[in-house]
mmCIF file of N, CA and C and ligand atoms in Angstrom:
data_model
loop_
_atom_site.group_PDB
_atom_site.id
_atom_site.type_symbol
_atom_site.label_atom_id
_atom_site.label_comp_id
_atom_site.label_asym_id
_atom_site.label_seq_id
_atom_site.Cartn_x
_atom_site.Cartn_y
_atom_site.Cartn_z
ATOM 1 N N UNK A 1 4.575 22.835 3.713
ATOM 2 C CA UNK A 1 3.599 22.864 2.890
ATOM 3 C C UNK A 1 2.153 22.286 3.981
ATOM 4 N N UNK A 2 1.207 23.025 3.566
ATOM 5 C CA UNK A 2 0.139 22.619 4.431
ATOM 6 C C UNK A 2 -1.220 22.566 3.123
ATOM 7 N N UNK A 3 -2.145 21.469 3.543
ATOM 8 C CA UNK A 3 -3.068 21.165 2.633
ATOM 9 C C UNK A 3 -4.145 20.474 3.595
ATOM 10 N N UNK A 4 -5.562 20.654 3.152
ATOM 11 C CA UNK A 4 -6.825 20.539 3.465
ATOM 12 C C UNK A 4 -7.059 19.017 2.784
ATOM 13 N N UNK A 5 -7.208 18.087 3.445
ATOM 14 C CA UNK A 5 -7.676 16.878 2.769
ATOM 15 C C UNK A 5 -8.979 16.080 3.854
ATOM 16 N N UNK A 6 -10.068 16.253 3.322
ATOM 17 C CA UNK A 6 -11.166 15.513 3.988
ATOM 18 C C UNK A 6 -11.500 16.454 5.534
ATOM 19 N N UNK A 7 -11.390 15.973 6.509
ATOM 20 C CA UNK A 7 -11.734 16.490 7.678
ATOM 21 C C UNK A 7 -10.153 16.975 8.413
ATOM 22 N N UNK A 8 -9.140 17.014 7.661
ATOM 23 C CA UNK A 8 -7.584 16.943 8.149
ATOM 24 C C UNK A 8 -7.320 18.263 7.340
ATOM 25 N N UNK A 9 -6.322 18.676 8.235
ATOM 26 C CA UNK A 9 -5.371 19.702 7.885
ATOM 27 C C UNK A 9 -3.822 19.271 8.177
ATOM 28 N N UNK A 10 -3.220 19.049 6.959
ATOM 29 C CA UNK A 10 -1.991 18.172 7.177
ATOM 30 C C UNK A 10 -0.809 19.437 6.919
ATOM 31 N N UNK A 11 0.119 19.038 7.929
ATOM 32 C CA UNK A 11 1.431 19.791 7.445
ATOM 33 C C UNK A 11 2.660 18.864 7.105
ATOM 34 N N UNK A 12 3.314 19.455 6.049
ATOM 35 C CA UNK A 12 4.461 18.621 5.572
ATOM 36 C C UNK A 12 5.514 19.312 5.913
ATOM 37 N N UNK A 13 6.610 19.383 6.938
ATOM 38 C CA UNK A 13 7.737 19.898 7.025
ATOM 39 C C UNK A 13 9.048 19.538 6.553
ATOM 40 N N UNK A 14 9.465 19.833 5.304
ATOM 41 C CA UNK A 14 10.620 19.617 4.872
ATOM 42 C C UNK A 14 11.527 20.299 5.454
ATOM 43 N N UNK A 15 12.962 19.396 6.005
ATOM 44 C CA UNK A 15 14.251 19.820 6.512
ATOM 45 C C UNK A 15 15.105 19.441 5.683
ATOM 46 N N UNK A 16 16.025 20.458 4.965
ATOM 47 C CA UNK A 16 17.010 20.299 4.240
ATOM 48 C C UNK A 16 18.217 20.593 4.936
ATOM 49 N N UNK A 17 19.039 19.604 5.529
ATOM 50 C CA UNK A 17 20.211 19.820 6.295
ATOM 51 C C UNK A 17 21.493 20.044 5.661
ATOM 52 N N UNK A 18 22.352 20.854 6.140
ATOM 53 C CA UNK A 18 23.787 20.948 5.678
ATOM 54 C C UNK A 18 24.444 19.970 5.323
ATOM 55 N N UNK A 19 24.398 18.534 6.035
ATOM 56 C CA UNK A 19 24.848 17.468 5.884
ATOM 57 C C UNK A 19 24.323 16.479 4.671
ATOM 58 N N UNK A 20 23.534 17.016 3.899
ATOM 59 C CA UNK A 20 22.977 16.500 3.002
ATOM 60 C C UNK A 20 21.480 15.525 3.405
ATOM 61 N N UNK A 21 21.061 15.676 4.599
ATOM 62 C CA UNK A 21 20.101 14.725 5.147
ATOM 63 C C UNK A 21 18.791 15.680 4.679
ATOM 64 N N UNK A 22 18.001 14.942 4.004
ATOM 65 C CA UNK A 22 16.487 15.507 3.873
ATOM 66 C C UNK A 22 15.488 14.843 4.615
ATOM 67 N N UNK A 23 14.517 15.703 5.400
ATOM 68 C CA UNK A 23 13.781 14.865 6.498
ATOM 69 C C UNK A 23 12.397 15.493 6.242
ATOM 70 N N UNK A 24 11.178 14.655 6.318
ATOM 71 C CA UNK A 24 9.947 15.076 6.344
ATOM 72 C C UNK A 24 9.225 14.768 7.569
ATOM 73 N N UNK A 25 8.438 15.814 7.837
ATOM 74 C CA UNK A 25 7.690 15.296 9.216
ATOM 75 C C UNK A 25 6.203 15.848 8.865
ATOM 76 N N UNK A 26 5.290 14.876 9.152
ATOM 77 C CA UNK A 26 4.043 14.846 8.701
ATOM 78 C C UNK A 26 3.197 15.129 9.751
ATOM 79 N N UNK A 27 2.560 16.140 9.829
ATOM 80 C CA UNK A 27 1.542 16.142 11.202
ATOM 81 C C UNK A 27 0.000 16.620 10.781
ATOM 82 N N UNK A 28 -0.939 16.417 11.598
ATOM 83 C CA UNK A 28 -2.373 16.709 10.931
ATOM 84 C C UNK A 28 -2.825 17.411 12.016
ATOM 85 N N UNK A 29 -3.835 18.267 11.807
ATOM 86 C CA UNK A 29 -4.615 19.061 12.881
ATOM 87 C C UNK A 29 -5.433 18.127 13.804
ATOM 88 N N UNK A 30 -5.750 18.395 14.881
ATOM 89 C CA UNK A 30 -6.536 17.585 15.691
ATOM 90 C C UNK A 30 -8.019 17.585 15.602
ATOM 91 N N UNK A 31 -8.165 17.549 14.408
ATOM 92 C CA UNK A 31 -9.842 17.378 13.957
ATOM 93 C C UNK A 31 -10.205 15.785 13.775
ATOM 94 N N UNK A 32 -11.022 15.360 14.734
ATOM 95 C CA UNK A 32 -11.145 13.949 14.716
ATOM 96 C C UNK A 32 -12.313 13.328 13.767
ATOM 97 N N UNK A 33 -11.913 12.281 13.069
ATOM 98 C CA UNK A 33 -13.043 11.628 12.414
ATOM 99 C C UNK A 33 -14.133 10.908 13.357
ATOM 100 N N UNK A 34 -15.295 11.252 13.325
ATOM 101 C CA UNK A 34 -16.174 10.879 14.362
ATOM 102 C C UNK A 34 -17.542 10.096 13.299
ATOM 103 N N UNK A 35 -18.493 9.202 14.246
ATOM 104 C CA UNK A 35 -19.520 8.904 13.748
ATOM 105 C C UNK A 35 -20.422 8.827 14.844
ATOM 106 N N UNK A 36 -21.669 9.117 14.584
ATOM 107 C CA UNK A 36 -22.718 9.111 15.644
ATOM 108 C C UNK A 36 -23.237 7.451 16.144
ATOM 109 N N UNK A 37 -23.645 7.296 17.259
ATOM 110 C CA UNK A 37 -24.199 5.772 17.771
ATOM 111 C C UNK A 37 -25.362 6.308 18.817
ATOM 112 N N UNK A 38 -25.997 5.113 18.885
ATOM 113 C CA UNK A 38 -26.976 5.533 19.843
ATOM 114 C C UNK A 38 -26.455 5.072 21.429
ATOM 115 N N UNK A 39 -25.192 5.000 21.629
ATOM 116 C CA UNK A 39 -24.795 4.586 23.054
ATOM 117 C C UNK A 39 -24.477 5.951 23.606
ATOM 118 N N UNK A 40 -24.661 5.941 24.831
ATOM 119 C CA UNK A 40 -24.276 7.403 25.419
ATOM 120 C C UNK A 40 -23.368 7.133 26.627
ATOM 121 N N UNK A 41 -23.180 5.914 27.232
ATOM 122 C CA UNK A 41 -22.243 5.707 28.003
ATOM 123 C C UNK A 41 -21.169 4.782 27.535
ATOM 124 N N UNK A 42 -19.867 4.586 28.390
ATOM 125 C CA UNK A 42 -18.877 3.646 27.875
ATOM 126 C C UNK A 42 -19.168 2.057 28.276
ATOM 127 N N UNK A 43 -20.128 1.948 29.667
ATOM 128 C CA UNK A 43 -20.423 0.849 29.818
ATOM 129 C C UNK A 43 -21.321 0.172 28.957
ATOM 130 N N UNK A 44 -22.151 0.600 28.214
ATOM 131 C CA UNK A 44 -22.681 -0.113 27.213
ATOM 132 C C UNK A 44 -22.230 -0.494 25.853
ATOM 133 N N UNK A 45 -21.109 0.484 25.530
ATOM 134 C CA UNK A 45 -20.194 0.181 24.593
ATOM 135 C C UNK A 45 -19.283 -0.790 24.839
ATOM 136 N N UNK A 46 -18.836 -1.063 25.987
ATOM 137 C CA UNK A 46 -17.700 -1.833 26.357
ATOM 138 C C UNK A 46 -17.004 -2.866 25.313
ATOM 139 N N UNK A 47 -17.951 -4.243 24.964
ATOM 140 C CA UNK A 47 -17.399 -5.095 24.505
ATOM 141 C C UNK A 47 -17.444 -4.718 22.881
ATOM 142 N N UNK A 48 -18.224 -3.759 22.388
ATOM 143 C CA UNK A 48 -18.505 -3.452 21.044
ATOM 144 C C UNK A 48 -17.222 -2.547 20.715
ATOM 145 N N UNK A 49 -16.274 -2.199 21.691
ATOM 146 C CA UNK A 49 -15.512 -1.004 21.499
ATOM 147 C C UNK A 49 -14.525 -1.067 20.336
ATOM 148 N N UNK A 50 -14.050 -2.539 20.394
ATOM 149 C CA UNK A 50 -12.986 -2.794 19.691
ATOM 150 C C UNK A 50 -13.336 -2.912 18.307
ATOM 151 N N UNK A 51 -15.042 -2.976 17.790
ATOM 152 C CA UNK A 51 -15.206 -2.978 16.506
ATOM 153 C C UNK A 51 -15.444 -1.651 15.845
ATOM 154 N N UNK A 52 -15.636 -0.715 16.873
ATOM 155 C CA UNK A 52 -16.106 0.336 16.174
ATOM 156 C C UNK A 52 -15.032 1.949 16.698
ATOM 157 N N UNK A 53 -14.677 1.603 17.787
ATOM 158 C CA UNK A 53 -13.814 2.916 18.228
ATOM 159 C C UNK A 53 -14.209 3.440 19.393
ATOM 160 N N UNK A 54 -13.741 3.973 20.269
ATOM 161 C CA UNK A 54 -13.976 4.559 21.882
ATOM 162 C C UNK A 54 -15.244 5.612 21.617
ATOM 163 N N UNK A 55 -15.654 5.777 22.624
ATOM 164 C CA UNK A 55 -17.179 6.683 22.820
ATOM 165 C C UNK A 55 -16.195 8.174 23.198
ATOM 166 N N UNK A 56 -16.329 9.049 22.538
ATOM 167 C CA UNK A 56 -15.763 10.317 22.751
ATOM 168 C C UNK A 56 -16.493 11.313 23.568
ATOM 169 N N UNK A 57 -17.769 11.009 23.279
ATOM 170 C CA UNK A 57 -18.843 11.778 23.906
ATOM 171 C C UNK A 57 -20.246 10.972 23.873
ATOM 172 N N UNK A 58 -21.118 11.386 24.627
ATOM 173 C CA UNK A 58 -22.432 11.006 24.220
ATOM 174 C C UNK A 58 -23.013 10.905 22.943
ATOM 175 N N UNK A 59 -23.245 9.836 22.467
ATOM 176 C CA UNK A 59 -23.744 9.426 21.046
ATOM 177 C C UNK A 59 -22.657 9.672 20.173
ATOM 178 N N UNK A 60 -21.211 9.923 20.544
ATOM 179 C CA UNK A 60 -20.308 10.276 19.370
ATOM 180 C C UNK A 60 -19.150 9.506 19.638
ATOM 181 N N UNK A 61 -18.717 8.472 18.508
ATOM 182 C CA UNK A 61 -17.749 7.725 18.205
ATOM 183 C C UNK A 61 -16.464 8.131 17.575
ATOM 184 N N UNK A 62 -15.201 8.224 18.190
ATOM 185 C CA UNK A 62 -13.980 8.305 17.891
ATOM 186 C C UNK A 62 -13.555 7.455 16.569
ATOM 187 N N UNK A 63 -13.821 7.131 15.124
ATOM 188 C CA UNK A 63 -13.466 6.207 14.473
ATOM 189 C C UNK A 63 -11.924 5.747 14.611
ATOM 190 N N UNK A 64 -11.700 4.577 14.756
ATOM 191 C CA UNK A 64 -10.322 4.286 14.646
ATOM 192 C C UNK A 64 -10.049 3.698 13.009
ATOM 193 N N UNK A 65 -8.984 4.714 12.771
ATOM 194 C CA UNK A 65 -8.600 4.506 11.478
ATOM 195 C C UNK A 65 -6.947 4.809 11.272
ATOM 196 N N UNK A 66 -6.322 4.647 10.131
ATOM 197 C CA UNK A 66 -5.034 4.700 9.733
ATOM 198 C C UNK A 66 -4.880 6.067 8.806
ATOM 199 N N UNK A 67 -3.872 6.554 8.708
ATOM 200 C CA UNK A 67 -3.412 7.238 7.512
ATOM 201 C C UNK A 67 -2.167 6.837 7.102
ATOM 202 N N UNK A 68 -2.334 6.489 5.414
ATOM 203 C CA UNK A 68 -1.588 6.078 4.967
ATOM 204 C C UNK A 68 -1.027 7.322 3.849
ATOM 205 N N UNK A 69 0.282 7.753 3.781
ATOM 206 C CA UNK A 69 0.922 8.639 2.900
ATOM 207 C C UNK A 69 1.960 8.024 2.294
ATOM 208 N N UNK A 70 2.063 8.304 0.536
ATOM 209 C CA UNK A 70 2.712 7.779 -0.142
ATOM 210 C C UNK A 70 3.789 9.245 -0.620
ATOM 211 N N UNK A 71 4.906 8.801 -0.928
ATOM 212 C CA UNK A 71 5.765 9.852 -1.425
ATOM 213 C C UNK A 71 6.627 9.170 -2.811
ATOM 214 N N UNK A 72 6.712 9.896 -3.922
ATOM 215 C CA UNK A 72 7.388 9.593 -5.000
ATOM 216 C C UNK A 72 8.407 10.645 -4.904
ATOM 217 N N UNK A 73 9.728 10.159 -4.728
ATOM 218 C CA UNK A 73 10.487 11.207 -4.875
ATOM 219 C C UNK A 73 11.544 10.837 -6.091
ATOM 220 N N UNK A 74 11.771 11.839 -6.755
ATOM 221 C CA UNK A 74 12.736 11.794 -7.475
ATOM 222 C C UNK A 74 14.257 12.031 -7.132
ATOM 223 N N UNK A 75 15.062 11.105 -7.159
ATOM 224 C CA UNK A 75 16.142 11.279 -6.292
ATOM 225 C C UNK A 75 17.343 11.720 -7.558
ATOM 226 N N UNK A 76 17.100 11.648 -8.822
ATOM 227 C CA UNK A 76 17.995 11.848 -9.748
ATOM 228 C C UNK A 76 18.117 13.213 -10.371
ATOM 229 N N UNK A 77 17.969 14.076 -9.372
ATOM 230 C CA UNK A 77 18.342 15.519 -9.763
ATOM 231 C C UNK A 77 19.396 15.753 -10.303
ATOM 232 N N UNK A 78 19.602 16.655 -11.417
ATOM 233 C CA UNK A 78 20.937 16.895 -11.743
ATOM 234 C C UNK A 78 21.545 15.774 -12.690
ATOM 235 N N UNK A 79 20.664 15.157 -13.048
ATOM 236 C CA UNK A 79 21.192 13.727 -13.749
ATOM 237 C C UNK A 79 21.275 12.472 -12.977
ATOM 238 N N UNK A 80 21.407 11.164 -13.515
ATOM 239 C CA UNK A 80 21.465 9.881 -12.916
ATOM 240 C C UNK A 80 22.259 9.699 -11.462
ATOM 241 N N UNK A 81 21.664 9.763 -10.346
ATOM 242 C CA UNK A 81 22.445 9.600 -9.095
ATOM 243 C C UNK A 81 22.646 8.264 -8.699
ATOM 244 N N UNK A 82 23.556 7.786 -8.436
ATOM 245 C CA UNK A 82 23.918 6.425 -7.916
ATOM 246 C C UNK A 82 23.722 6.327 -6.170
ATOM 247 N N UNK A 83 22.337 6.652 -6.056
ATOM 248 C CA UNK A 83 21.812 6.196 -4.798
ATOM 249 C C UNK A 83 21.690 4.666 -4.147
ATOM 250 N N UNK A 84 21.183 4.694 -2.910
ATOM 251 C CA UNK A 84 21.194 3.536 -2.605
ATOM 252 C C UNK A 84 20.146 3.658 -1.619
ATOM 253 N N UNK A 85 19.394 2.768 -1.299
ATOM 254 C CA UNK A 85 17.932 2.686 -0.156
ATOM 255 C C UNK A 85 18.440 1.639 0.788
ATOM 256 N N UNK A 86 18.354 2.393 1.960
ATOM 257 C CA UNK A 86 18.658 1.692 3.275
ATOM 258 C C UNK A 86 17.444 1.713 4.073
ATOM 259 N N UNK A 87 17.163 0.413 4.783
ATOM 260 C CA UNK A 87 16.249 0.269 6.109
ATOM 261 C C UNK A 87 17.297 0.261 7.010
ATOM 262 N N UNK A 88 16.724 1.386 7.716
ATOM 263 C CA UNK A 88 17.336 1.270 9.269
ATOM 264 C C UNK A 88 16.553 0.839 10.528
ATOM 265 N N UNK A 89 17.087 -0.222 11.024
ATOM 266 C CA UNK A 89 16.005 -0.986 11.928
ATOM 267 C C UNK A 89 16.733 -0.807 13.344
ATOM 268 N N UNK A 90 15.736 -0.619 14.420
ATOM 269 C CA UNK A 90 16.465 -0.893 15.888
ATOM 270 C C UNK A 90 16.174 -2.286 16.271
ATOM 271 N N UNK A 91 16.921 -3.024 16.769
ATOM 272 C CA UNK A 91 17.151 -4.527 16.781
ATOM 273 C C UNK A 91 17.453 -4.584 18.312
ATOM 274 N N UNK A 92 16.668 -5.544 18.670
ATOM 275 C CA UNK A 92 17.223 -5.939 20.306
ATOM 276 C C UNK A 92 18.240 -6.887 20.246
ATOM 277 N N UNK A 93 19.224 -6.522 21.345
ATOM 278 C CA UNK A 93 20.666 -7.099 21.357
ATOM 279 C C UNK A 93 20.437 -7.792 22.887
ATOM 280 N N UNK A 94 20.757 -9.054 23.025
ATOM 281 C CA UNK A 94 20.691 -9.730 24.566
ATOM 282 C C UNK A 94 22.150 -9.771 24.719
ATOM 283 N N UNK A 95 22.281 -9.278 26.257
ATOM 284 C CA UNK A 95 23.465 -9.244 26.883
ATOM 285 C C UNK A 95 23.660 -10.584 27.693
ATOM 286 N N UNK A 96 24.850 -11.124 27.990
ATOM 287 C CA UNK A 96 25.097 -12.341 28.606
ATOM 288 C C UNK A 96 24.778 -12.106 30.317
ATOM 289 N N UNK A 97 23.883 -13.159 31.019
ATOM 290 C CA UNK A 97 23.872 -13.035 32.192
ATOM 291 C C UNK A 97 24.940 -12.610 33.151
ATOM 292 N N UNK A 98 24.733 -11.566 33.894
ATOM 293 C CA UNK A 98 25.830 -11.486 35.096
ATOM 294 C C UNK A 98 26.615 -10.351 34.741
ATOM 295 N N UNK A 99 26.635 -9.769 33.239
ATOM 296 C CA UNK A 99 27.572 -8.958 32.707
ATOM 297 C C UNK A 99 27.235 -7.714 33.337
ATOM 298 N N UNK A 100 25.972 -7.454 33.141
ATOM 299 C CA UNK A 100 25.298 -5.832 33.463
ATOM 300 C C UNK A 100 23.835 -6.224 34.064
ATOM 301 N N UNK A 101 23.367 -5.145 34.881
ATOM 302 C CA UNK A 101 21.725 -5.067 35.225
ATOM 303 C C UNK A 101 20.756 -5.241 34.112
ATOM 304 N N UNK A 102 21.418 -4.626 33.238
ATOM 305 C CA UNK A 102 20.714 -4.845 32.059
ATOM 306 C C UNK A 102 20.674 -6.094 31.389
ATOM 307 N N UNK A 103 19.388 -6.569 30.687
ATOM 308 C CA UNK A 103 19.535 -7.862 29.889
ATOM 309 C C UNK A 103 19.764 -7.448 28.448
ATOM 310 N N UNK A 104 19.343 -6.248 27.735
ATOM 311 C CA UNK A 104 19.119 -5.919 26.585
ATOM 312 C C UNK A 104 19.573 -4.584 26.244
ATOM 313 N N UNK A 105 19.790 -4.281 25.150
ATOM 314 C CA UNK A 105 19.879 -2.923 24.493
ATOM 315 C C UNK A 105 19.419 -2.975 23.247
ATOM 316 N N UNK A 106 19.124 -1.568 22.566
ATOM 317 C CA UNK A 106 18.757 -1.780 21.175
ATOM 318 C C UNK A 106 19.783 -1.313 20.240
ATOM 319 N N UNK A 107 19.941 -1.992 19.216
ATOM 320 C CA UNK A 107 21.142 -1.337 18.272
ATOM 321 C C UNK A 107 20.669 -0.802 16.942
ATOM 322 N N UNK A 108 21.481 -0.040 16.251
ATOM 323 C CA UNK A 108 20.695 0.328 14.949
ATOM 324 C C UNK A 108 21.479 -0.459 13.980
ATOM 325 N N UNK A 109 20.564 -1.165 13.192
ATOM 326 C CA UNK A 109 21.113 -2.005 12.106
ATOM 327 C C UNK A 109 20.871 -1.557 10.692
ATOM 328 N N UNK A 110 21.739 -1.150 9.789
ATOM 329 C CA UNK A 110 21.494 -0.669 8.275
ATOM 330 C C UNK A 110 21.622 -1.916 7.463
ATOM 331 N N UNK A 111 20.406 -1.975 6.686
ATOM 332 C CA UNK A 111 20.334 -3.083 5.404
ATOM 333 C C UNK A 111 20.125 -2.103 4.190
ATOM 334 N N UNK A 112 21.290 -2.360 3.374
ATOM 335 C CA UNK A 112 21.363 -1.469 2.374
ATOM 336 C C UNK A 112 20.825 -2.493 1.044
ATOM 337 N N UNK A 113 19.551 -2.075 0.216
ATOM 338 C CA UNK A 113 19.027 -2.865 -0.775
ATOM 339 C C UNK A 113 19.737 -2.945 -1.983
ATOM 340 N N UNK A 114 20.216 -4.361 -2.124
ATOM 341 C CA UNK A 114 20.980 -4.711 -3.386
ATOM 342 C C UNK A 114 20.064 -4.756 -4.582
ATOM 343 N N UNK A 115 18.896 -5.320 -4.388
ATOM 344 C CA UNK A 115 17.699 -5.462 -5.491
ATOM 345 C C UNK A 115 16.668 -4.556 -5.352
ATOM 346 N N UNK A 116 15.738 -4.512 -6.179
ATOM 347 C CA UNK A 116 14.201 -3.925 -5.780
ATOM 348 C C UNK A 116 13.695 -4.703 -4.685
ATOM 349 N N UNK A 117 13.823 -5.925 -5.234
ATOM 350 C CA UNK A 117 12.909 -6.672 -4.043
ATOM 351 C C UNK A 117 13.561 -6.413 -2.372
ATOM 352 N N UNK A 118 14.716 -6.598 -2.436
ATOM 353 C CA UNK A 118 15.296 -5.773 -1.021
ATOM 354 C C UNK A 118 14.638 -4.641 -0.367
ATOM 355 N N UNK A 119 14.359 -3.969 -1.601
ATOM 356 C CA UNK A 119 13.714 -2.761 -0.955
ATOM 357 C C UNK A 119 12.331 -2.575 -0.578
ATOM 358 N N UNK A 120 11.599 -3.700 -1.033
ATOM 359 C CA UNK A 120 10.292 -3.980 -0.515
ATOM 360 C C UNK A 120 9.881 -3.652 0.979
ATOM 361 N N UNK A 121 8.821 -3.127 1.200
ATOM 362 C CA UNK A 121 8.447 -2.885 2.594
ATOM 363 C C UNK A 121 7.472 -3.576 3.098
ATOM 364 N N UNK A 122 7.343 -4.097 4.049
ATOM 365 C CA UNK A 122 5.746 -4.491 4.866
ATOM 366 C C UNK A 122 5.851 -3.737 5.946
ATOM 367 N N UNK A 123 4.956 -2.638 6.188
ATOM 368 C CA UNK A 123 4.920 -1.845 6.780
ATOM 369 C C UNK A 123 4.159 -2.362 8.197
ATOM 370 N N UNK A 124 4.608 -1.971 9.380
ATOM 371 C CA UNK A 124 4.094 -2.635 11.027
ATOM 372 C C UNK A 124 4.237 -1.668 11.962
ATOM 373 N N UNK A 125 3.138 -1.222 12.578
ATOM 374 C CA UNK A 125 2.903 -0.232 13.493
ATOM 375 C C UNK A 125 4.138 -0.590 14.849
ATOM 376 N N UNK A 126 4.034 -1.987 14.834
ATOM 377 C CA UNK A 126 4.764 -2.419 16.123
ATOM 378 C C UNK A 126 6.423 -2.823 15.605
ATOM 379 N N UNK A 127 6.748 -2.621 14.311
ATOM 380 C CA UNK A 127 8.006 -2.990 14.441
ATOM 381 C C UNK A 127 8.535 -1.720 13.145
ATOM 382 N N UNK A 128 8.580 -0.668 13.817
ATOM 383 C CA UNK A 128 9.307 0.332 12.645
ATOM 384 C C UNK A 128 10.702 0.615 12.169
ATOM 385 N N UNK A 129 10.590 1.084 10.924
ATOM 386 C CA UNK A 129 11.677 1.464 10.201
ATOM 387 C C UNK A 129 11.933 2.928 10.047
ATOM 388 N N UNK A 130 13.233 3.317 9.991
ATOM 389 C CA UNK A 130 13.686 4.570 9.295
ATOM 390 C C UNK A 130 14.065 4.272 7.820
ATOM 391 N N UNK A 131 13.761 5.269 6.807
ATOM 392 C CA UNK A 131 14.401 4.760 5.418
ATOM 393 C C UNK A 131 15.534 5.729 4.849
ATOM 394 N N UNK A 132 16.378 5.468 4.506
ATOM 395 C CA UNK A 132 17.159 6.459 3.907
ATOM 396 C C UNK A 132 17.638 6.289 2.739
ATOM 397 N N UNK A 133 17.723 7.407 1.895
ATOM 398 C CA UNK A 133 18.153 7.337 0.468
ATOM 399 C C UNK A 133 19.824 7.856 0.601
ATOM 400 N N UNK A 134 20.715 6.923 0.291
ATOM 401 C CA UNK A 134 22.368 7.537 0.421
ATOM 402 C C UNK A 134 22.822 7.827 -0.539
ATOM 403 N N UNK A 135 23.838 8.521 -0.815
ATOM 404 C CA UNK A 135 24.883 8.582 -1.847
ATOM 405 C C UNK A 135 25.975 8.805 -1.380
ATOM 406 N N UNK A 136 27.173 8.060 -1.257
ATOM 407 C CA UNK A 136 28.457 8.047 -0.922
ATOM 408 C C UNK A 136 29.192 9.132 -1.226
ATOM 409 N N UNK A 137 28.740 9.562 -2.838
ATOM 410 C CA UNK A 137 29.602 10.414 -3.723
ATOM 411 C C UNK A 137 29.151 11.842 -3.352
HETATM 412 CU CU1 CU B 1 -7.446 10.345 10.715
#
């Protein structure tokens, strides 16, 4: 699916795999959100850049911002489904010294929500999760 919202064209690529996995990949066109400025070079803007965004051309700032997307998924197709919500997280595991030249590795940990409160998500760009809806039946 593709749609235009504001200055962006979004694409939503839904993949329905044979193993039951549904995946969505969201992308935007490369249309920058910009604003005008009186600055014409990076040296003048230097300390103020964190507040406004990078100078991408003379008198043009690329506005730093986020895109938040919400999905409302009805997983009870063809009746009530016994689904579970799973948070999938990569967690650092340390190795004892001397066993390997590596000191750590990443391990996939899955947390099945037992309650609605367990399914609450606090988004963090620096600590990302994947989310699965699973049905063992
Ligand atoms: Cu944007």
